[in-house]
PDB file of C-alpha atoms and ligand atoms in Angstrom:
ATOM      1  CA  MET A   1     -43.602 315.099 225.341  1.00 79.00           C
ATOM      2  CA  LYS A   2     -40.156 316.517 225.998  1.00 91.00           C
ATOM      3  CA  ASP A   3     -38.368 316.885 229.298  1.00 94.00           C
ATOM      4  CA  SER A   4     -35.393 319.182 228.641  1.00 96.00           C
ATOM      5  CA  LEU A   5     -32.362 319.863 230.816  1.00 96.00           C
ATOM      6  CA  LEU A   6     -33.900 323.251 231.528  1.00 95.00           C
ATOM      7  CA  ASP A   7     -37.084 321.573 232.813  1.00 96.00           C
ATOM      8  CA  GLN A   8     -35.048 319.206 234.956  1.00 97.00           C
ATOM      9  CA  GLY A   9     -33.011 322.067 236.406  1.00 97.00           C
ATOM     10  CA  GLN A  10     -36.165 324.025 237.245  1.00 96.00           C
ATOM     11  CA  ARG A  11     -37.613 320.920 238.844  1.00 97.00           C
ATOM     12  CA  ARG A  12     -34.509 320.506 241.001  1.00 97.00           C
ATOM     13  CA  ARG A  13     -34.841 324.106 242.180  1.00 97.00           C
ATOM     14  CA  LEU A  14     -38.531 323.593 242.938  1.00 97.00           C
ATOM     15  CA  VAL A  15     -37.609 320.568 245.067  1.00 98.00           C
ATOM     16  CA  GLU A  16     -35.009 322.655 246.940  1.00 97.00           C
ATOM     17  CA  ARG A  17     -37.624 325.333 247.650  1.00 97.00           C
ATOM     18  CA  LEU A  18     -40.068 322.700 248.917  1.00 97.00           C
ATOM     19  CA  ARG A  19     -37.348 321.394 251.217  1.00 97.00           C
ATOM     20  CA  GLU A  20     -36.611 324.911 252.520  1.00 97.00           C
ATOM     21  CA  LYS A  21     -40.311 325.469 253.177  1.00 96.00           C
ATOM     22  CA  GLY A  22     -40.433 322.406 255.401  1.00 96.00           C
ATOM     23  CA  ILE A  23     -41.215 319.350 253.271  1.00 97.00           C
ATOM     24  CA  ARG A  24     -39.134 316.638 254.927  1.00 95.00           C
ATOM     25  CA  ASP A  25     -40.396 313.378 253.403  1.00 97.00           C
ATOM     26  CA  GLU A  26     -37.626 312.450 250.955  1.00 97.00           C
ATOM     27  CA  ARG A  27     -39.957 310.169 249.007  1.00 97.00           C
ATOM     28  CA  VAL A  28     -42.319 313.070 248.367  1.00 98.00           C
ATOM     29  CA  LEU A  29     -39.402 315.246 247.206  1.00 98.00           C
ATOM     30  CA  GLN A  30     -38.183 312.411 244.992  1.00 98.00           C
ATOM     31  CA  ALA A  31     -41.642 312.122 243.398  1.00 98.00           C
ATOM     32  CA  PHE A  32     -41.576 315.858 242.598  1.00 98.00           C
ATOM     33  CA  MET A  33     -38.200 315.307 240.937  1.00 98.00           C
ATOM     34  CA  GLU A  34     -39.489 312.367 238.905  1.00 97.00           C
ATOM     35  CA  VAL A  35     -42.819 313.679 237.616  1.00 98.00           C
ATOM     36  CA  PRO A  36     -42.567 316.473 235.022  1.00 97.00           C
ATOM     37  CA  ARG A  37     -45.265 318.931 236.145  1.00 97.00           C
ATOM     38  CA  HIS A  38     -45.104 320.669 232.757  1.00 97.00           C
ATOM     39  CA  TYR A  39     -46.738 317.607 231.143  1.00 97.00           C
ATOM     40  CA  PHE A  40     -49.846 318.329 233.198  1.00 96.00           C
ATOM     41  CA  VAL A  41     -50.369 322.068 232.652  1.00 94.00           C
ATOM     42  CA  PRO A  42     -51.687 323.690 229.448  1.00 93.00           C
ATOM     43  CA  GLY A  43     -48.874 324.206 226.907  1.00 93.00           C
ATOM     44  CA  PHE A  44     -48.949 327.998 227.152  1.00 93.00           C
ATOM     45  CA  LEU A  45     -48.131 327.750 230.870  1.00 94.00           C
ATOM     46  CA  HIS A  46     -45.061 325.561 230.387  1.00 94.00           C
ATOM     47  CA  ALA A  47     -42.744 328.389 231.574  1.00 93.00           C
ATOM     48  CA  HIS A  48     -44.711 328.614 234.838  1.00 95.00           C
ATOM     49  CA  ALA A  49     -44.887 324.880 235.530  1.00 95.00           C
ATOM     50  CA  TYR A  50     -42.149 324.989 238.183  1.00 96.00           C
ATOM     51  CA  GLY A  51     -43.215 328.202 239.912  1.00 94.00           C
ATOM     52  CA  GLU A  52     -44.969 328.497 243.266  1.00 89.00           C
ATOM     53  CA  ASP A  53     -48.465 329.103 241.997  1.00 91.00           C
ATOM     54  CA  ALA A  54     -51.636 327.190 241.411  1.00 92.00           C
ATOM     55  CA  LEU A  55     -52.307 327.115 237.653  1.00 93.00           C
ATOM     56  CA  PRO A  56     -55.531 326.988 235.658  1.00 92.00           C
ATOM     57  CA  ILE A  57     -56.445 323.771 233.828  1.00 92.00           C
ATOM     58  CA  ALA A  58     -59.604 323.151 231.766  1.00 87.00           C
ATOM     59  CA  CYS A  59     -63.201 323.622 233.038  1.00 86.00           C
ATOM     60  CA  GLY A  60     -62.295 326.486 235.416  1.00 87.00           C
ATOM     61  CA  GLN A  61     -60.367 324.113 237.690  1.00 89.00           C
ATOM     62  CA  THR A  62     -56.813 324.454 239.029  1.00 90.00           C
ATOM     63  CA  ILE A  63     -53.739 322.363 239.615  1.00 92.00           C
ATOM     64  CA  SER A  64     -52.838 323.283 243.215  1.00 92.00           C
ATOM     65  CA  GLN A  65     -49.652 325.041 244.382  1.00 93.00           C
ATOM     66  CA  PRO A  66     -46.687 322.651 244.520  1.00 96.00           C
ATOM     67  CA  PHE A  67     -46.211 323.343 248.236  1.00 96.00           C
ATOM     68  CA  THR A  68     -49.831 322.527 249.071  1.00 95.00           C
ATOM     69  CA  VAL A  69     -49.654 319.327 247.045  1.00 96.00           C
ATOM     70  CA  ALA A  70     -46.377 318.333 248.744  1.00 97.00           C
ATOM     71  CA  MET A  71     -47.869 319.064 252.164  1.00 97.00           C
ATOM     72  CA  GLN A  72     -50.850 316.817 251.423  1.00 97.00           C
ATOM     73  CA  MET A  73     -48.554 314.065 250.191  1.00 97.00           C
ATOM     74  CA  GLN A  74     -46.424 314.308 253.333  1.00 97.00           C
ATOM     75  CA  LEU A  75     -49.486 314.126 255.603  1.00 98.00           C
ATOM     76  CA  LEU A  76     -50.611 310.944 253.850  1.00 98.00           C
ATOM     77  CA  GLU A  77     -47.546 309.000 255.059  1.00 97.00           C
ATOM     78  CA  LEU A  78     -47.969 306.832 252.007  1.00 97.00           C
ATOM     79  CA  GLN A  79     -46.137 303.501 251.871  1.00 95.00           C
ATOM     80  CA  PRO A  80     -45.291 301.632 248.655  1.00 94.00           C
ATOM     81  CA  LYS A  81     -47.980 299.176 247.473  1.00 97.00           C
ATOM     82  CA  GLN A  82     -50.711 300.861 249.474  1.00 98.00           C
ATOM     83  CA  LYS A  83     -54.068 301.360 247.815  1.00 98.00           C
ATOM     84  CA  ILE A  84     -55.079 305.000 247.567  1.00 98.00           C
ATOM     85  CA  LEU A  85     -58.208 306.700 246.266  1.00 98.00           C
ATOM     86  CA  GLU A  86     -57.879 310.268 245.006  1.00 98.00           C
ATOM     87  CA  ILE A  87     -60.990 312.433 244.630  1.00 98.00           C
ATOM     88  CA  GLY A  88     -60.507 315.141 241.988  1.00 97.00           C
ATOM     89  CA  THR A  89     -58.167 313.896 239.249  1.00 98.00           C
ATOM     90  CA  GLY A  90     -57.965 317.320 237.559  1.00 96.00           C
ATOM     91  CA  SER A  91     -54.812 317.295 235.442  1.00 96.00           C
ATOM     92  CA  GLY A  92     -53.671 313.940 236.836  1.00 98.00           C
ATOM     93  CA  PHE A  93     -50.472 315.423 238.292  1.00 98.00           C
ATOM     94  CA  GLN A  94     -51.084 314.412 241.880  1.00 98.00           C
ATOM     95  CA  ALA A  95     -52.140 310.905 240.847  1.00 98.00           C
ATOM     96  CA  ALA A  96     -48.873 310.615 238.903  1.00 98.00           C
ATOM     97  CA  LEU A  97     -46.902 311.680 242.011  1.00 98.00           C
ATOM     98  CA  LEU A  98     -48.685 309.044 244.103  1.00 98.00           C
ATOM     99  CA  LYS A  99     -47.951 306.446 241.428  1.00 98.00           C
ATOM    100  CA  SER A 100     -44.279 307.366 241.377  1.00 97.00           C
ATOM    101  CA  MET A 101     -44.216 306.717 245.145  1.00 97.00           C
ATOM    102  CA  GLY A 102     -45.126 303.115 244.384  1.00 97.00           C
ATOM    103  CA  ALA A 103     -48.796 303.160 245.413  1.00 98.00           C
ATOM    104  CA  TYR A 104     -51.785 301.572 243.676  1.00 98.00           C
ATOM    105  CA  VAL A 105     -53.671 304.713 242.711  1.00 98.00           C
ATOM    106  CA  TYR A 106     -57.352 305.012 241.802  1.00 98.00           C
ATOM    107  CA  THR A 107     -58.796 308.387 240.935  1.00 98.00           C
ATOM    108  CA  ILE A 108     -62.244 309.898 240.349  1.00 98.00           C
ATOM    109  CA  GLU A 109     -63.112 313.071 238.412  1.00 97.00           C
ATOM    110  CA  ARG A 110     -66.593 314.564 238.101  1.00 96.00           C
ATOM    111  CA  GLN A 111     -65.975 316.808 235.048  1.00 96.00           C
ATOM    112  CA  ALA A 112     -66.272 314.719 231.893  1.00 95.00           C
ATOM    113  CA  ASP A 113     -63.800 316.778 229.868  1.00 95.00           C
ATOM    114  CA  LEU A 114     -61.110 316.647 232.533  1.00 96.00           C
ATOM    115  CA  TYR A 115     -61.705 312.942 233.015  1.00 97.00           C
ATOM    116  CA  HIS A 116     -61.250 312.366 229.302  1.00 97.00           C
ATOM    117  CA  GLU A 117     -58.053 314.454 229.089  1.00 96.00           C
ATOM    118  CA  ALA A 118     -56.508 312.825 232.151  1.00 98.00           C
ATOM    119  CA  GLU A 119     -57.320 309.347 230.853  1.00 98.00           C
ATOM    120  CA  GLN A 120     -55.538 310.138 227.583  1.00 98.00           C
ATOM    121  CA  ARG A 121     -52.580 311.678 229.415  1.00 97.00           C
ATOM    122  CA  PHE A 122     -52.169 308.587 231.617  1.00 98.00           C
ATOM    123  CA  GLN A 123     -52.161 306.428 228.470  1.00 98.00           C
ATOM    124  CA  GLN A 124     -49.571 308.628 226.726  1.00 97.00           C
ATOM    125  CA  LEU A 125     -47.335 308.598 229.783  1.00 96.00           C
ATOM    126  CA  LYS A 126     -47.898 304.850 230.263  1.00 97.00           C
ATOM    127  CA  LEU A 127     -49.175 305.387 233.775  1.00 98.00           C
ATOM    128  CA  PRO A 128     -51.392 302.509 234.885  1.00 97.00           C
ATOM    129  CA  ILE A 129     -53.861 304.601 236.905  1.00 98.00           C
ATOM    130  CA  PRO A 130     -57.512 303.482 236.831  1.00 98.00           C
ATOM    131  CA  ILE A 131     -59.711 306.562 236.501  1.00 98.00           C
ATOM    132  CA  ARG A 132     -63.461 306.823 236.888  1.00 98.00           C
ATOM    133  CA  HIS A 133     -65.836 309.502 235.708  1.00 97.00           C
ATOM    134  CA  GLY A 134     -68.195 309.983 238.619  1.00 97.00           C
ATOM    135  CA  ASP A 135     -69.105 311.700 241.851  1.00 97.00           C
ATOM    136  CA  GLY A 136     -66.340 311.362 244.415  1.00 98.00           C
ATOM    137  CA  TYR A 137     -68.877 311.618 247.255  1.00 97.00           C
ATOM    138  CA  ALA A 138     -69.831 308.020 246.444  1.00 97.00           C
ATOM    139  CA  GLY A 139     -66.217 306.829 246.488  1.00 98.00           C
ATOM    140  CA  TRP A 140     -65.371 303.593 244.678  1.00 98.00           C
ATOM    141  CA  PRO A 141     -67.187 300.960 246.777  1.00 98.00           C
ATOM    142  CA  GLU A 142     -66.266 298.006 244.521  1.00 97.00           C
ATOM    143  CA  LEU A 143     -62.584 298.600 245.336  1.00 97.00           C
ATOM    144  CA  ALA A 144     -62.912 299.579 249.007  1.00 98.00           C
ATOM    145  CA  PRO A 145     -61.414 299.553 251.562  1.00 98.00           C
ATOM    146  CA  PHE A 146     -58.479 301.880 250.891  1.00 98.00           C
ATOM    147  CA  ASP A 147     -55.296 302.451 252.930  1.00 98.00           C
ATOM    148  CA  ARG A 148     -55.402 306.115 252.041  1.00 98.00           C
ATOM    149  CA  ILE A 149     -57.982 308.565 250.674  1.00 98.00           C
ATOM    150  CA  LEU A 150     -56.981 311.981 249.337  1.00 98.00           C
ATOM    151  CA  LEU A 151     -59.383 314.817 248.525  1.00 98.00           C
ATOM    152  CA  THR A 152     -57.974 317.461 246.195  1.00 97.00           C
ATOM    153  CA  CYS A 153     -61.170 319.532 246.334  1.00 96.00           C
ATOM    154  CA  GLY A 154     -62.674 321.146 249.425  1.00 97.00           C
ATOM    155  CA  ALA A 155     -65.617 319.430 251.144  1.00 97.00           C
ATOM    156  CA  ALA A 156     -67.791 321.163 253.756  1.00 97.00           C
ATOM    157  CA  GLU A 157     -67.471 318.094 255.985  1.00 97.00           C
ATOM    158  CA  PRO A 158     -65.606 314.784 255.747  1.00 97.00           C
ATOM    159  CA  PRO A 159     -67.780 312.755 253.326  1.00 98.00           C
ATOM    160  CA  GLN A 160     -69.311 309.857 255.277  1.00 97.00           C
ATOM    161  CA  LYS A 161     -69.269 307.369 252.394  1.00 98.00           C
ATOM    162  CA  LEU A 162     -65.550 307.967 251.971  1.00 98.00           C
ATOM    163  CA  LEU A 163     -64.801 307.520 255.668  1.00 98.00           C
ATOM    164  CA  ALA A 164     -66.645 304.204 255.444  1.00 98.00           C
ATOM    165  CA  GLN A 165     -64.285 303.128 252.627  1.00 98.00           C
ATOM    166  CA  LEU A 166     -61.155 303.709 254.719  1.00 98.00           C
ATOM    167  CA  LYS A 167     -59.340 300.704 256.213  1.00 98.00           C
ATOM    168  CA  THR A 168     -58.864 300.509 259.955  1.00 98.00           C
ATOM    169  CA  GLY A 169     -55.486 302.198 260.481  1.00 97.00           C
ATOM    170  CA  GLY A 170     -56.043 304.126 257.250  1.00 98.00           C
ATOM    171  CA  ILE A 171     -55.584 307.870 256.719  1.00 98.00           C
ATOM    172  CA  MET A 172     -57.713 310.432 254.888  1.00 98.00           C
ATOM    173  CA  VAL A 173     -56.263 313.833 253.989  1.00 98.00           C
ATOM    174  CA  ALA A 174     -58.805 316.442 252.961  1.00 98.00           C
ATOM    175  CA  PRO A 175     -59.361 320.204 252.816  1.00 98.00           C
ATOM    176  CA  ILE A 176     -62.458 320.654 254.991  1.00 98.00           C
ATOM    177  CA  GLY A 177     -64.650 323.753 255.165  1.00 96.00           C
ATOM    178  CA  THR A 178     -66.577 326.184 252.995  1.00 91.00           C
ATOM    179  CA  GLY A 179     -64.823 329.084 251.256  1.00 84.00           C
ATOM    180  CA  GLU A 180     -61.464 328.692 252.929  1.00 90.00           C
ATOM    181  CA  GLN A 181     -60.734 325.209 254.189  1.00 96.00           C
ATOM    182  CA  THR A 182     -58.582 323.617 256.867  1.00 97.00           C
ATOM    183  CA  MET A 183     -56.181 320.888 255.840  1.00 97.00           C
ATOM    184  CA  THR A 184     -57.381 317.922 257.857  1.00 98.00           C
ATOM    185  CA  ARG A 185     -55.958 314.479 258.511  1.00 98.00           C
ATOM    186  CA  ILE A 186     -58.330 311.812 259.770  1.00 98.00           C
ATOM    187  CA  VAL A 187     -57.013 308.489 261.060  1.00 98.00           C
ATOM    188  CA  ARG A 188     -59.410 305.558 261.413  1.00 98.00           C
ATOM    189  CA  ASN A 189     -58.249 303.914 264.640  1.00 98.00           C
ATOM    190  CA  ALA A 190     -61.095 301.397 264.773  1.00 97.00           C
ATOM    191  CA  GLU A 191     -64.457 300.700 263.100  1.00 95.00           C
ATOM    192  CA  ASN A 192     -66.122 303.669 264.818  1.00 96.00           C
ATOM    193  CA  ASP A 193     -63.115 305.628 266.050  1.00 98.00           C
ATOM    194  CA  PHE A 194     -61.925 308.457 263.794  1.00 98.00           C
ATOM    195  CA  GLN A 195     -59.277 310.869 265.051  1.00 98.00           C
ATOM    196  CA  SER A 196     -58.920 314.222 263.348  1.00 98.00           C
ATOM    197  CA  GLU A 197     -56.003 316.710 263.309  1.00 98.00           C
ATOM    198  CA  THR A 198     -55.729 320.015 261.431  1.00 98.00           C
ATOM    199  CA  PHE A 199     -52.792 321.607 259.617  1.00 96.00           C
ATOM    200  CA  GLY A 200     -53.611 325.214 258.768  1.00 94.00           C
ATOM    201  CA  SER A 201     -55.821 326.895 256.232  1.00 94.00           C
ATOM    202  CA  CYS A 202     -55.850 326.268 252.494  1.00 92.00           C
ATOM    203  CA  ARG A 203     -57.957 327.112 249.467  1.00 90.00           C
ATOM    204  CA  PHE A 204     -59.076 324.422 247.040  1.00 92.00           C
ATOM    205  CA  VAL A 205     -61.839 324.414 244.439  1.00 92.00           C
ATOM    206  CA  PRO A 206     -65.039 323.097 246.023  1.00 94.00           C
ATOM    207  CA  MET A 207     -66.057 319.453 245.939  1.00 96.00           C
ATOM    208  CA  LEU A 208     -69.347 319.501 244.021  1.00 94.00           C
ATOM    209  CA  GLU A 209     -72.152 316.944 243.872  1.00 90.00           C
ATOM    210  CA  LYS A 210     -72.733 314.750 240.823  1.00 84.00           C
ATOM    211  CA  GLU A 211     -70.668 314.330 237.695  1.00 82.00           C
ATOM    212  CA  THR A 212     -71.070 316.510 234.556  1.00 85.00           C
ATOM    213  CA  GLY A 213     -71.695 315.219 231.018  1.00 81.00           C
ATOM    214  CA  PHE A 214     -69.330 315.493 228.064  1.00 73.00           C
ATOM    215  CA  ASN A 215     -69.194 318.818 226.205  1.00 64.00           C
ATOM    216  CA  LYS A 216     -66.977 317.540 223.422  1.00 49.00           C
ATOM    217  CA  LYS A 217     -65.426 314.269 222.482  1.00 44.00           C
TER     218      LYS A 217
HETATM  219  N1  LIG B   1     -55.418 316.718 241.905  1.00 84.86           N
HETATM  220  C1  LIG B   1     -55.562 317.630 240.804  1.00 84.86           C
HETATM  221  C2  LIG B   1     -56.117 318.975 241.207  1.00 84.86           C
HETATM  222  C3  LIG B   1     -57.538 318.932 241.073  1.00 84.86           C
HETATM  223  S1  LIG B   1     -58.497 320.361 241.314  1.00 84.86           S
HETATM  224  C4  LIG B   1     -54.291 317.798 240.009  1.00 84.86           C
HETATM  225  O1  LIG B   1     -53.249 317.261 240.431  1.00 84.86           O
HETATM  226  O2  LIG B   1     -54.345 318.447 238.968  1.00 84.86           O
HETATM  227  C5  LIG B   1     -59.928 319.558 241.985  1.00 84.86           C
HETATM  228  C6  LIG B   1     -60.666 318.656 241.056  1.00 84.86           C
HETATM  229  O3  LIG B   1     -61.739 318.068 241.797  1.00 84.86           O
HETATM  230  C7  LIG B   1     -61.331 319.353 239.865  1.00 84.86           C
HETATM  231  O4  LIG B   1     -60.876 318.755 238.684  1.00 84.86           O
HETATM  232  C8  LIG B   1     -62.829 319.110 240.078  1.00 84.86           C
HETATM  233  O5  LIG B   1     -63.550 318.921 238.867  1.00 84.86           O
HETATM  234  C9  LIG B   1     -62.813 317.834 240.921  1.00 84.86           C
HETATM  235  N2  LIG B   1     -64.016 317.579 241.712  1.00 84.86           N
HETATM  236  C10 LIG B   1     -64.809 318.462 242.369  1.00 84.86           C
HETATM  237  N3  LIG B   1     -65.827 317.815 242.986  1.00 84.86           N
HETATM  238  C11 LIG B   1     -65.672 316.487 242.710  1.00 84.86           C
HETATM  239  C12 LIG B   1     -66.408 315.308 243.047  1.00 84.86           C
HETATM  240  N4  LIG B   1     -67.536 315.341 243.781  1.00 84.86           N
HETATM  241  N5  LIG B   1     -65.956 314.120 242.588  1.00 84.86           N
HETATM  242  C13 LIG B   1     -64.826 314.040 241.828  1.00 84.86           C
HETATM  243  N6  LIG B   1     -64.109 315.113 241.465  1.00 84.86           N
HETATM  244  C14 LIG B   1     -64.523 316.331 241.902  1.00 84.86           C
END
């Protein structure tokens, strides 16, 4: 995969726009500079990879708007070497951003075809990101607890099994609601003490129950 000077220039301008729109975490901006978003969108959308919009990927899913992704990343307050679980791998772009921030990233995707594509993409890009094909509602109990949990699909309510897999002091960032969601940050202060804050409305594809089978291989 090629990363041309044109791509790099467009990426720099995207980062400037994110900064103007209020993204302040330099490490998040740096990650956007380092990870070529055009590797993660379908080839025919290459020219749009550094625009403002959400873009379609396979299986009727979307790679979210850069600003929304950056906002989520900023709310996570991710530190290097922290262990983070992402629900909704999709293209793998957000997982790659988290990886470039120095975290140990684990990601779950329910759609078999997307899972398969993302796994191959991580291999091609030499990104050591363990990926599981499964239902994110169950989390990844064998690897719990996590410092951070990120939902990139909208859940009606904070999934209980995921909250249980959060470390004390850990943070979950998730779009919560049906139809339109509210960006929500939940901090686990103690075993049974969860504190929730909201950060405006957003629109993600819904978090659905159970994984799908493979259509092709
Ligand atoms: N983070 C992605 C965007 C993903 S879009 C990226 O950077 O490209 C949301 C994804 O969540 C979709 O791929 C969808 O299939 C997946 N998803 C929905 N419900 C899920 C569930 N219960 N478990 C795991 N993944 C789920």
